[in-house]
Amino acid sequence: MKVMVIEDEDDIREIICEFLLILDVQYSEAANAKEACEILRNEKFDVIITDLKLSDISGIEIIKKVREIDKNTFIVACSGFSDEEAKAEALNAGAEYYIEKPFSFKEITVVLEMAKKEKK
Amino acid sequence: MVRIYFSIDDCFAVLKQFVANFIFLIFFILMVLFFITQHYINKFLSPVDYLLGKILECQKGAYVTLDIIPSKDFQPIFKSYNNLITTLKKREEEILNKVIQLEKINNSLEQKIHEIQKLQDLVIKQEKLATLGTITSGIAHEINNPVAAIRGLSELAILKNDKENNEKYFKTIISHCDRIKDIVKSIKNFNRKINENDVTEVLLREIIDEVIMLIRSAKILPATVKVKGNYNMQDYKIFCVRNQMFQVFQNLFINSVQAMDGKGEIVIDVTVYNNLLFILFSDTGKGIPPSVRNKIFDPFYSTKGTKGTGLGLYIVYNIIKQHKGEIILLDSEKGAKFQITLPLNLKKINNNGVKNESNGN
């Protein structure tokens, strides 16, 4: 399983990646949309975990772009906005799941399990 | 032949008798004439007097019709007079009705104005709450980020449980706690009563700096948008309703940021001329198209579609007006450029806003 983490907050991105490392999951990381797009051009991922408020373009745009090229990637939106509006926007753009910050590792594990099941 | 002899004395006597009779006759005729004229004079003058009396009464405002209809000669005049009085009475009644009607309209207009004033206050409050919503949502997001980091780091510390890593995690946790502390500090200034309407003397730069701090914390104003200008170089003091002036700059900043694609400049320059404070607020955003320039201060006009309430600049305009100032949009090559003029000697306030009290003369 390959996971892509898009998050502009360095500490949060590193925390997720460190946890993925503990889970022994292969991952790539990007701090902004530009970096993410470059990586996504060459590689395919099973799961993409993306923040919604990035420094350059919004995570919503990334979700839409990924959905255009790849219908099978399991997209997880992750944001500090706790309102239903943000959640609905992300799901409408094509995300499978919405994680609210602060999240627990258990949520990430659950999400990865869900992605695995859907693959099968 | 009969001779009649008259003595001279007899002749005189006859003459005297004749003269006496004549004088009596003349006197009698004069008396008769006098009574006749008196009668006619009375006959003509008394109605005229009567009429005159009524006219005088009429002048004083008592419209009384003539009830005695005397001689035929006066009947047409009396009738005309009575008609005139009836018409006047009618006119007066009409005027009175109109006055009552106008008073009613005036009262309802005053009530409407009062209602409009109340609605306007409500609109200002609602818009403030809407902005408050945007800001709290931004701040919640900004607090959730360090909290997410603290939570994640704590879980990592529990999972790994080795001394070397723990120290690194805890140090990062502390830095995130400090970040939350800074965000909370910026909200403190925003936490003023919405209904607070007292005029106080405040430093202009202080208000602007507090707005910047708040919207930076809420990530509404990103680090890539620089704020420049001489606004913080001098201690310009203004008399104002503090939270209203805060709202003015908050709305202007939010508009400017939304007109930019994540980066640019906002410049605030301040000068004083003739006891007036001139604040030039400009940005490097996409500017305001000429076709909508005269609509931007209208209520419910928005260039942001469903994302804007269309009340931001309307409220800015009204607050500045209440502070006896004015705001205009200046021509600008790039972005939007506003000029706010505020008097430096505002002191008093009532419920309708701020009153200008000159202390210069």
CSV table of C-alpha atoms in Angstrom, one decimal:
chain,number,residue,atom,x,y,z
A,1,MET,CA,0.0,0.0,0.0
A,2,LYS,CA,1.3,3.5,-1.0
A,3,VAL,CA,0.2,6.6,0.8
A,4,MET,CA,0.7,10.2,-0.1
A,5,VAL,CA,0.6,12.9,2.6
A,6,ILE,CA,-0.1,16.5,1.6
A,7,GLU,CA,0.1,18.9,4.5
A,8,ASP,CA,1.7,22.3,4.8
A,9,GLU,CA,2.2,22.1,8.6
A,10,ASP,CA,5.6,20.5,8.9
A,11,ASP,CA,5.0,19.0,12.3
A,12,ILE,CA,1.7,17.4,11.4
A,13,ARG,CA,3.0,16.0,8.2
A,14,GLU,CA,6.0,14.5,10.0
A,15,ILE,CA,3.7,13.0,12.7
A,16,ILE,CA,1.5,11.3,10.1
A,17,CYS,CA,4.6,10.0,8.2
A,18,GLU,CA,6.3,8.8,11.4
A,19,PHE,CA,3.1,6.9,12.3
A,20,LEU,CA,3.0,5.4,8.7
A,21,LEU,CA,6.6,4.4,9.2
A,22,ILE,CA,5.6,2.6,12.5
A,23,LEU,CA,2.8,0.8,10.5
A,24,ASP,CA,5.4,0.0,7.9
A,25,VAL,CA,3.4,1.7,5.1
A,26,GLN,CA,5.2,3.1,2.2
A,27,TYR,CA,4.6,6.9,1.8
A,28,SER,CA,5.5,10.1,0.0
A,29,GLU,CA,5.0,13.6,1.3
A,30,ALA,CA,4.4,17.1,0.0
A,31,ALA,CA,4.2,20.4,1.8
A,32,ASN,CA,2.1,22.2,-0.9
A,33,ALA,CA,0.0,21.6,-3.9
A,34,LYS,CA,2.8,22.3,-6.4
A,35,GLU,CA,5.1,19.6,-4.8
A,36,ALA,CA,2.1,17.2,-4.6
A,37,CYS,CA,1.2,17.7,-8.3
A,38,GLU,CA,4.8,17.0,-9.4
A,39,ILE,CA,4.9,13.7,-7.4
A,40,LEU,CA,1.4,12.7,-8.5
A,41,ARG,CA,2.4,13.2,-12.2
A,42,ASN,CA,4.8,10.3,-12.0
A,43,GLU,CA,3.4,8.1,-9.2
A,44,LYS,CA,0.2,6.4,-8.3
A,45,PHE,CA,-1.0,6.1,-4.7
A,46,ASP,CA,-3.6,3.9,-3.0
A,47,VAL,CA,-4.4,6.5,-0.4
A,48,ILE,CA,-4.0,10.3,-0.5
A,49,ILE,CA,-4.3,12.2,2.8
A,50,THR,CA,-4.6,15.9,2.1
A,51,ASP,CA,-5.0,19.0,4.2
A,52,LEU,CA,-7.7,21.4,2.8
A,53,LYS,CA,-6.0,24.7,3.5
A,54,LEU,CA,-2.7,24.7,1.7
A,55,SER,CA,-0.5,27.7,1.1
A,56,ASP,CA,-0.9,27.7,-2.7
A,57,ILE,CA,-4.1,26.2,-3.9
A,58,SER,CA,-6.8,24.6,-1.8
A,59,GLY,CA,-6.9,20.9,-1.0
A,60,ILE,CA,-10.3,20.8,-2.7
A,61,GLU,CA,-8.7,21.6,-6.0
A,62,ILE,CA,-6.2,18.7,-5.5
A,63,ILE,CA,-9.0,16.3,-4.7
A,64,LYS,CA,-10.8,17.4,-7.9
A,65,LYS,CA,-7.6,17.0,-10.0
A,66,VAL,CA,-6.8,13.5,-8.6
A,67,ARG,CA,-10.4,12.4,-9.2
A,68,GLU,CA,-10.1,13.5,-12.8
A,69,ILE,CA,-7.0,11.3,-13.5
A,70,ASP,CA,-7.6,8.4,-11.1
A,71,LYS,CA,-10.9,7.1,-9.9
A,72,ASN,CA,-9.4,4.3,-7.7
A,73,THR,CA,-7.3,6.4,-5.2
A,74,PHE,CA,-8.8,6.5,-1.8
A,75,ILE,CA,-8.8,10.2,-0.9
A,76,VAL,CA,-8.9,11.4,2.7
A,77,ALA,CA,-9.5,15.1,3.4
A,78,CYS,CA,-8.0,16.3,6.7
A,79,SER,CA,-8.8,19.7,8.1
A,80,GLY,CA,-9.0,21.9,11.2
A,81,PHE,CA,-12.4,23.2,10.0
A,82,SER,CA,-14.9,21.3,12.0
A,83,ASP,CA,-18.1,22.6,10.3
A,84,GLU,CA,-20.3,20.4,8.1
A,85,GLU,CA,-19.8,22.8,5.2
A,86,ALA,CA,-16.1,22.0,4.9
A,87,LYS,CA,-16.8,18.3,5.2
A,88,ALA,CA,-19.5,18.4,2.5
A,89,GLU,CA,-17.3,20.4,0.2
A,90,ALA,CA,-14.5,17.9,0.4
A,91,LEU,CA,-16.9,14.9,0.0
A,92,ASN,CA,-18.6,16.6,-3.0
A,93,ALA,CA,-15.2,17.2,-4.6
A,94,GLY,CA,-14.6,13.5,-4.5
A,95,ALA,CA,-13.0,12.6,-1.2
A,96,GLU,CA,-14.0,9.3,0.4
A,97,TYR,CA,-13.5,10.3,4.0
A,98,TYR,CA,-13.1,13.4,6.1
A,99,ILE,CA,-10.8,13.5,9.2
A,100,GLU,CA,-11.1,16.4,11.6
A,101,LYS,CA,-8.1,17.8,13.3
A,102,PRO,CA,-7.1,17.0,15.9
A,103,PHE,CA,-7.2,13.4,14.8
A,104,SER,CA,-6.2,10.2,16.5
A,105,PHE,CA,-3.9,7.5,15.1
A,106,LYS,CA,-6.8,5.1,15.4
A,107,GLU,CA,-8.7,7.2,12.9
A,108,ILE,CA,-5.7,6.9,10.5
A,109,THR,CA,-5.6,3.2,11.0
A,110,VAL,CA,-9.3,2.8,10.4
A,111,VAL,CA,-9.1,4.9,7.2
A,112,LEU,CA,-6.2,2.8,5.9
A,113,GLU,CA,-8.2,-0.4,6.7
A,114,MET,CA,-11.2,1.0,4.8
A,115,ALA,CA,-9.0,1.8,1.8
A,116,LYS,CA,-7.6,-1.7,1.8
A,117,LYS,CA,-11.1,-3.2,1.9
A,118,GLU,CA,-12.2,-1.1,-0.9
A,119,LYS,CA,-9.2,-2.2,-3.0
A,120,LYS,CA,-10.2,-5.8,-2.6
B,1,MET,CA,-118.9,150.6,-0.4
B,2,VAL,CA,-117.3,148.9,2.4
B,3,ARG,CA,-114.2,150.2,3.6
B,4,ILE,CA,-112.1,148.0,5.7
B,5,TYR,CA,-109.6,149.6,7.7
B,6,PHE,CA,-106.6,147.9,9.0
B,7,SER,CA,-104.6,149.4,11.5
B,8,ILE,CA,-100.8,149.0,11.1
B,9,ASP,CA,-100.8,147.2,14.3
B,10,ASP,CA,-103.3,144.7,12.9
B,11,CYS,CA,-101.2,144.3,9.9
B,12,PHE,CA,-98.1,143.6,12.0
B,13,ALA,CA,-100.1,141.1,14.1
B,14,VAL,CA,-101.2,139.2,11.0
B,15,LEU,CA,-97.7,139.3,9.6
B,16,LYS,CA,-96.3,138.1,12.9
B,17,GLN,CA,-98.8,135.3,13.0
B,18,PHE,CA,-97.9,134.4,9.5
B,19,VAL,CA,-94.2,134.4,10.2
B,20,ALA,CA,-94.7,132.3,13.3
B,21,ASN,CA,-96.8,129.8,11.5
B,22,PHE,CA,-94.2,129.7,8.7
B,23,ILE,CA,-91.4,129.1,11.1
B,24,PHE,CA,-93.4,126.4,12.8
B,25,LEU,CA,-94.1,124.9,9.5
B,26,ILE,CA,-90.5,124.9,8.5
B,27,PHE,CA,-89.5,123.5,11.8
B,28,PHE,CA,-92.1,120.8,11.5
B,29,ILE,CA,-90.9,119.9,8.0
B,30,LEU,CA,-87.3,119.8,9.2
B,31,MET,CA,-88.3,117.5,12.0
B,32,VAL,CA,-90.2,115.2,9.7
B,33,LEU,CA,-87.3,115.2,7.3
B,34,PHE,CA,-84.9,114.5,10.2
B,35,PHE,CA,-86.9,111.5,11.4
B,36,ILE,CA,-87.3,110.2,7.9
B,37,THR,CA,-83.6,110.4,7.2
B,38,GLN,CA,-82.9,109.0,10.6
B,39,HIS,CA,-85.2,106.1,9.7
B,40,TYR,CA,-83.5,105.5,6.4
B,41,ILE,CA,-80.0,105.9,7.8
B,42,ASN,CA,-80.9,103.4,10.5
B,43,LYS,CA,-82.4,101.1,7.9
B,44,PHE,CA,-79.2,101.1,5.8
B,45,LEU,CA,-76.6,101.5,8.4
B,46,SER,CA,-77.6,98.9,11.0
B,47,PRO,CA,-77.2,96.0,8.6
B,48,VAL,CA,-73.9,97.4,7.5
B,49,ASP,CA,-72.8,97.7,11.1
B,50,TYR,CA,-74.1,94.2,11.7
B,51,LEU,CA,-72.2,92.9,8.7
B,52,LEU,CA,-69.0,94.7,9.7
B,53,GLY,CA,-69.3,93.2,13.2
B,54,LYS,CA,-69.5,89.7,11.7
B,55,ILE,CA,-66.6,90.4,9.4
B,56,LEU,CA,-64.5,91.5,12.4
B,57,GLU,CA,-65.5,88.3,14.2
B,58,CYS,CA,-64.7,86.4,11.1
B,59,GLN,CA,-61.2,88.0,11.0
B,60,LYS,CA,-60.7,86.7,14.6
B,61,GLY,CA,-61.5,83.2,13.4
B,62,ALA,CA,-65.2,82.8,14.3
B,63,TYR,CA,-67.0,81.9,11.1
B,64,VAL,CA,-70.6,82.9,12.0
B,65,THR,CA,-73.3,83.1,9.3
B,66,LEU,CA,-75.8,85.9,9.3
B,67,ASP,CA,-79.1,84.8,10.6
B,68,ILE,CA,-81.2,88.0,10.3
B,69,ILE,CA,-82.2,88.6,6.8
B,70,PRO,CA,-83.6,92.2,6.8
B,71,SER,CA,-84.6,94.3,3.9
B,72,LYS,CA,-84.6,93.1,0.4
B,73,ASP,CA,-81.8,95.4,-0.6
B,74,PHE,CA,-79.3,93.6,1.6
B,75,GLN,CA,-80.4,90.1,1.0
B,76,PRO,CA,-78.0,89.4,-1.9
B,77,ILE,CA,-75.1,90.7,0.1
B,78,PHE,CA,-76.0,88.7,3.2
B,79,LYS,CA,-76.6,85.6,1.1
B,80,SER,CA,-73.2,86.0,-0.6
B,81,TYR,CA,-71.6,86.7,2.8
B,82,ASN,CA,-73.2,83.5,4.2
B,83,ASN,CA,-72.0,81.5,1.2
B,84,LEU,CA,-68.5,82.9,1.6
B,85,ILE,CA,-68.5,81.9,5.3
B,86,THR,CA,-69.7,78.4,4.5
B,87,THR,CA,-67.0,78.0,1.9
B,88,LEU,CA,-64.4,79.3,4.3
B,89,LYS,CA,-65.6,76.9,7.0
B,90,LYS,CA,-65.4,74.1,4.5
B,91,ARG,CA,-61.9,75.2,3.5
B,92,GLU,CA,-60.8,75.4,7.1
B,93,GLU,CA,-62.1,72.0,7.8
B,94,GLU,CA,-60.4,70.6,4.7
B,95,ILE,CA,-57.1,72.3,5.8
B,96,LEU,CA,-57.6,70.9,9.3
B,97,ASN,CA,-58.1,67.4,7.9
B,98,LYS,CA,-55.1,67.8,5.7
B,99,VAL,CA,-53.0,68.9,8.7
B,100,ILE,CA,-54.3,65.9,10.7
B,101,GLN,CA,-53.5,63.6,7.8
B,102,LEU,CA,-50.0,65.2,7.4
B,103,GLU,CA,-49.4,64.8,11.2
B,104,LYS,CA,-50.4,61.1,10.9
B,105,ILE,CA,-48.1,60.7,7.9
B,106,ASN,CA,-45.3,62.5,9.8
B,107,ASN,CA,-45.8,60.3,12.8
B,108,SER,CA,-45.7,57.1,10.7
B,109,LEU,CA,-42.6,58.5,8.8
B,110,GLU,CA,-40.9,59.1,12.1
B,111,GLN,CA,-41.8,55.6,13.2
B,112,LYS,CA,-40.5,54.3,9.9
B,113,ILE,CA,-37.2,56.2,10.3
B,114,HIS,CA,-36.9,54.8,13.8
B,115,GLU,CA,-37.6,51.3,12.5
B,116,ILE,CA,-35.0,51.8,9.7
B,117,GLN,CA,-32.5,53.0,12.3
B,118,LYS,CA,-33.2,49.9,14.4
B,119,LEU,CA,-32.9,47.7,11.4
B,120,GLN,CA,-29.7,49.4,10.4
B,121,ASP,CA,-28.3,48.7,13.9
B,122,LEU,CA,-29.4,45.1,13.6
B,123,VAL,CA,-27.7,44.8,10.2
B,124,ILE,CA,-24.5,46.2,11.6
B,125,LYS,CA,-24.7,43.7,14.4
B,126,GLN,CA,-25.6,40.8,12.1
B,127,GLU,CA,-22.7,41.6,9.8
B,128,LYS,CA,-20.4,41.8,12.8
B,129,LEU,CA,-21.6,38.4,13.8
B,130,ALA,CA,-21.0,37.1,10.3
B,131,THR,CA,-17.5,38.4,10.4
B,132,LEU,CA,-17.1,37.0,13.9
B,133,GLY,CA,-18.2,33.7,12.5
B,134,THR,CA,-15.5,33.8,9.8
B,135,ILE,CA,-12.9,34.8,12.3
B,136,THR,CA,-13.8,32.3,14.9
B,137,SER,CA,-13.9,29.6,12.3
B,138,GLY,CA,-10.4,30.7,11.1
B,139,ILE,CA,-9.2,30.8,14.7
B,140,ALA,CA,-10.7,27.4,15.5
B,141,HIS,CA,-8.8,26.0,12.5
B,142,GLU,CA,-5.6,27.7,13.6
B,143,ILE,CA,-5.9,26.2,17.1
B,144,ASN,CA,-6.9,22.8,15.8
B,145,ASN,CA,-3.5,22.6,13.9
B,146,PRO,CA,-1.2,22.8,17.0
B,147,VAL,CA,-3.7,20.7,19.0
B,148,ALA,CA,-3.5,18.0,16.2
B,149,ALA,CA,0.3,18.2,16.5
B,150,ILE,CA,0.2,17.9,20.3
B,151,ARG,CA,-2.1,15.0,20.1
B,152,GLY,CA,-0.1,13.2,17.4
B,153,LEU,CA,3.2,13.8,19.2
B,154,SER,CA,1.7,12.5,22.5
B,155,GLU,CA,0.6,9.4,20.7
B,156,LEU,CA,4.0,8.9,19.1
B,157,ALA,CA,5.6,9.4,22.5
B,158,ILE,CA,3.4,6.7,24.0
B,159,LEU,CA,3.9,4.3,21.0
B,160,LYS,CA,7.7,4.6,20.8
B,161,ASN,CA,8.4,5.3,24.5
B,162,ASP,CA,12.1,6.0,24.2
B,163,LYS,CA,13.9,8.7,26.0
B,164,GLU,CA,15.7,10.2,23.0
B,165,ASN,CA,12.6,10.7,20.9
B,166,ASN,CA,10.4,11.8,23.9
B,167,GLU,CA,12.6,14.8,24.5
B,168,LYS,CA,12.2,15.9,20.9
B,169,TYR,CA,8.4,15.3,21.0
B,170,PHE,CA,7.9,17.2,24.3
B,171,LYS,CA,9.9,20.2,23.1
B,172,THR,CA,7.7,20.4,20.0
B,173,ILE,CA,4.6,20.0,22.1
B,174,ILE,CA,5.7,23.0,24.2
B,175,SER,CA,6.3,25.1,21.1
B,176,HIS,CA,2.8,24.2,19.9
B,177,CYS,CA,1.3,25.2,23.3
B,178,ASP,CA,3.0,28.6,23.0
B,179,ARG,CA,1.5,29.0,19.5
B,180,ILE,CA,-1.9,28.4,20.9
B,181,LYS,CA,-1.2,30.9,23.7
B,182,ASP,CA,-0.4,33.6,21.0
B,183,ILE,CA,-3.5,32.9,19.1
B,184,VAL,CA,-5.6,33.2,22.2
B,185,LYS,CA,-3.9,36.4,23.0
B,186,SER,CA,-4.9,37.9,19.7
B,187,ILE,CA,-8.6,37.0,20.4
B,188,LYS,CA,-8.5,38.9,23.6
B,189,ASN,CA,-8.7,42.3,21.8
B,190,PHE,CA,-11.6,41.1,19.7
B,191,ASN,CA,-13.5,40.0,22.8
B,192,ARG,CA,-15.2,43.3,23.3
B,193,LYS,CA,-18.9,43.8,23.9
B,194,ILE,CA,-20.7,44.1,20.6
B,195,ASN,CA,-23.1,46.6,22.0
B,196,GLU,CA,-20.4,48.8,23.6
B,197,ASN,CA,-21.1,52.3,22.2
B,198,ASP,CA,-18.9,54.6,24.3
B,199,VAL,CA,-16.7,57.1,22.5
B,200,THR,CA,-13.1,56.9,23.7
B,201,GLU,CA,-9.9,58.4,22.7
B,202,VAL,CA,-7.8,55.7,21.0
B,203,LEU,CA,-4.6,55.5,19.0
B,204,LEU,CA,-5.3,54.8,15.4
B,205,ARG,CA,-2.2,52.6,15.0
B,206,GLU,CA,-3.4,50.5,18.0
B,207,ILE,CA,-6.7,49.6,16.4
B,208,ILE,CA,-5.0,48.8,13.0
B,209,ASP,CA,-2.4,46.6,14.7
B,210,GLU,CA,-5.0,44.7,16.7
B,211,VAL,CA,-7.0,44.1,13.5
B,212,ILE,CA,-3.9,42.8,11.8
B,213,MET,CA,-3.0,40.6,14.8
B,214,LEU,CA,-6.4,39.1,14.9
B,215,ILE,CA,-6.8,38.3,11.2
B,216,ARG,CA,-3.2,37.1,11.0
B,217,SER,CA,-4.1,34.6,13.8
B,218,ALA,CA,-7.2,33.5,12.0
B,219,LYS,CA,-5.1,33.1,8.8
B,220,ILE,CA,-7.4,35.4,7.0
B,221,LEU,CA,-4.4,37.6,6.4
B,222,PRO,CA,-1.7,35.3,5.2
B,223,ALA,CA,2.0,35.9,5.8
B,224,THR,CA,2.4,36.5,2.1
B,225,VAL,CA,0.3,39.7,2.3
B,226,LYS,CA,2.5,42.4,3.7
B,227,VAL,CA,1.1,45.5,5.5
B,228,LYS,CA,3.0,48.7,4.9
B,229,GLY,CA,2.7,52.4,5.3
B,230,ASN,CA,3.3,55.1,7.9
B,231,TYR,CA,0.2,54.5,10.0
B,232,ASN,CA,2.2,53.2,12.9
B,233,MET,CA,4.9,55.9,12.9
B,234,GLN,CA,2.9,58.6,14.7
B,235,ASP,CA,0.5,58.6,17.6
B,236,TYR,CA,-2.7,59.9,15.9
B,237,LYS,CA,-5.5,59.8,18.4
B,238,ILE,CA,-9.1,59.7,17.4
B,239,PHE,CA,-12.3,59.9,19.3
B,240,CYS,CA,-14.4,57.0,18.2
B,241,VAL,CA,-16.6,54.0,19.2
B,242,ARG,CA,-13.6,51.6,19.4
B,243,ASN,CA,-15.3,48.4,18.3
B,244,GLN,CA,-16.9,50.2,15.4
B,245,MET,CA,-13.6,51.6,14.1
B,246,PHE,CA,-12.2,48.1,14.6
B,247,GLN,CA,-15.0,46.8,12.4
B,248,VAL,CA,-14.1,49.4,9.7
B,249,PHE,CA,-10.5,48.3,9.4
B,250,GLN,CA,-11.4,44.6,9.7
B,251,ASN,CA,-13.8,44.9,6.8
B,252,LEU,CA,-11.4,46.8,4.7
B,253,PHE,CA,-8.6,44.3,5.4
B,254,ILE,CA,-10.8,41.3,4.7
B,255,ASN,CA,-12.0,42.9,1.4
B,256,SER,CA,-8.4,43.6,0.3
B,257,VAL,CA,-7.2,40.1,1.2
B,258,GLN,CA,-10.1,38.5,-0.7
B,259,ALA,CA,-9.2,40.7,-3.7
B,260,MET,CA,-5.7,39.2,-3.8
B,261,ASP,CA,-4.6,35.7,-4.8
B,262,GLY,CA,-2.8,34.9,-1.5
B,263,LYS,CA,-0.1,37.5,-1.9
B,264,GLY,CA,0.4,41.3,-2.2
B,265,GLU,CA,0.5,44.4,-0.2
B,266,ILE,CA,-1.8,46.6,1.8
B,267,VAL,CA,-0.6,50.1,2.4
B,268,ILE,CA,-2.0,52.4,5.1
B,269,ASP,CA,-0.7,56.0,5.0
B,270,VAL,CA,-1.9,58.7,7.4
B,271,THR,CA,-1.6,62.5,7.2
B,272,VAL,CA,-3.2,65.4,9.0
B,273,TYR,CA,-4.4,68.5,7.3
B,274,ASN,CA,-6.6,71.2,8.7
B,275,ASN,CA,-7.6,69.3,11.8
B,276,LEU,CA,-8.6,66.4,9.6
B,277,LEU,CA,-7.1,62.9,9.6
B,278,PHE,CA,-6.6,61.5,6.1
B,279,ILE,CA,-6.2,57.7,6.0
B,280,LEU,CA,-5.2,56.2,2.6
B,281,PHE,CA,-5.9,52.5,2.5
B,282,SER,CA,-4.8,50.8,-0.7
B,283,ASP,CA,-4.1,47.3,-1.8
B,284,THR,CA,-2.6,45.5,-4.8
B,285,GLY,CA,-5.6,43.3,-5.3
B,286,LYS,CA,-7.6,43.0,-8.5
B,287,GLY,CA,-9.3,46.4,-7.9
B,288,ILE,CA,-12.8,47.5,-8.5
B,289,PRO,CA,-14.1,47.7,-12.1
B,290,PRO,CA,-15.3,51.2,-13.2
B,291,SER,CA,-18.8,49.9,-13.8
B,292,VAL,CA,-19.4,49.0,-10.2
B,293,ARG,CA,-17.5,51.9,-8.5
B,294,ASN,CA,-20.7,53.8,-7.6
B,295,LYS,CA,-22.4,50.8,-6.1
B,296,ILE,CA,-19.8,49.5,-3.7
B,297,PHE,CA,-21.2,51.3,-0.7
B,298,ASP,CA,-24.8,50.2,-1.4
B,299,PRO,CA,-26.3,47.7,1.0
B,300,PHE,CA,-26.5,44.1,-0.3
B,301,TYR,CA,-24.2,44.9,-3.2
B,302,SER,CA,-21.4,42.3,-3.4
B,303,THR,CA,-18.8,41.4,-6.0
B,304,LYS,CA,-18.1,38.2,-4.2
B,305,GLY,CA,-21.3,36.4,-5.2
B,306,THR,CA,-22.8,34.2,-2.4
B,307,LYS,CA,-19.6,34.5,-0.4
B,308,GLY,CA,-20.3,38.2,0.5
B,309,THR,CA,-23.1,39.7,2.5
B,310,GLY,CA,-22.9,42.9,0.5
B,311,LEU,CA,-22.8,44.8,3.8
B,312,GLY,CA,-19.1,45.2,4.5
B,313,LEU,CA,-18.5,48.5,2.8
B,314,TYR,CA,-22.0,49.7,3.5
B,315,ILE,CA,-21.3,49.3,7.2
B,316,VAL,CA,-17.8,50.9,6.8
B,317,TYR,CA,-19.5,53.9,5.1
B,318,ASN,CA,-22.1,54.2,7.8
B,319,ILE,CA,-19.7,54.0,10.7
B,320,ILE,CA,-17.4,56.6,9.1
B,321,LYS,CA,-20.5,58.8,8.5
B,322,GLN,CA,-21.5,58.4,12.1
B,323,HIS,CA,-18.1,59.6,13.1
B,324,LYS,CA,-18.6,62.7,11.0
B,325,GLY,CA,-16.1,61.5,8.5
B,326,GLU,CA,-16.2,60.4,4.9
B,327,ILE,CA,-14.9,57.5,2.8
B,328,ILE,CA,-14.3,57.7,-0.9
B,329,LEU,CA,-12.9,55.4,-3.5
B,330,LEU,CA,-9.9,57.0,-5.3
B,331,ASP,CA,-8.7,56.2,-8.8
B,332,SER,CA,-5.9,53.8,-8.7
B,333,GLU,CA,-3.7,52.1,-11.3
B,334,LYS,CA,-3.6,48.8,-9.4
B,335,GLY,CA,-5.9,47.5,-6.7
B,336,ALA,CA,-8.4,49.5,-4.7
B,337,LYS,CA,-7.6,52.7,-2.9
B,338,PHE,CA,-9.8,54.3,-0.3
B,339,GLN,CA,-9.5,57.6,1.4
B,340,ILE,CA,-11.0,58.0,4.8
B,341,THR,CA,-11.3,61.4,6.3
B,342,LEU,CA,-12.0,61.8,10.1
B,343,PRO,CA,-12.2,64.9,12.2
B,344,LEU,CA,-9.6,65.0,15.0
B,345,ASN,CA,-12.0,66.7,17.4
B,346,LEU,CA,-14.9,64.4,17.9
B,347,LYS,CA,-16.0,64.2,21.5
B,348,LYS,CA,-19.6,63.5,22.2
B,349,ILE,CA,-21.9,60.7,21.3
B,350,ASN,CA,-25.6,60.0,21.5
B,351,ASN,CA,-27.4,56.9,20.4
B,352,ASN,CA,-27.4,58.1,16.8
B,353,GLY,CA,-23.7,58.3,16.5
B,354,VAL,CA,-21.0,60.8,17.3
B,355,LYS,CA,-21.5,64.5,17.6
B,356,ASN,CA,-18.9,66.9,16.5
B,357,GLU,CA,-17.8,69.2,19.2
B,358,SER,CA,-15.3,71.8,18.2
B,359,ASN,CA,-12.6,72.5,20.7
B,360,GLY,CA,-10.6,74.7,18.4
B,361,ASN,CA,-12.5,78.0,18.7
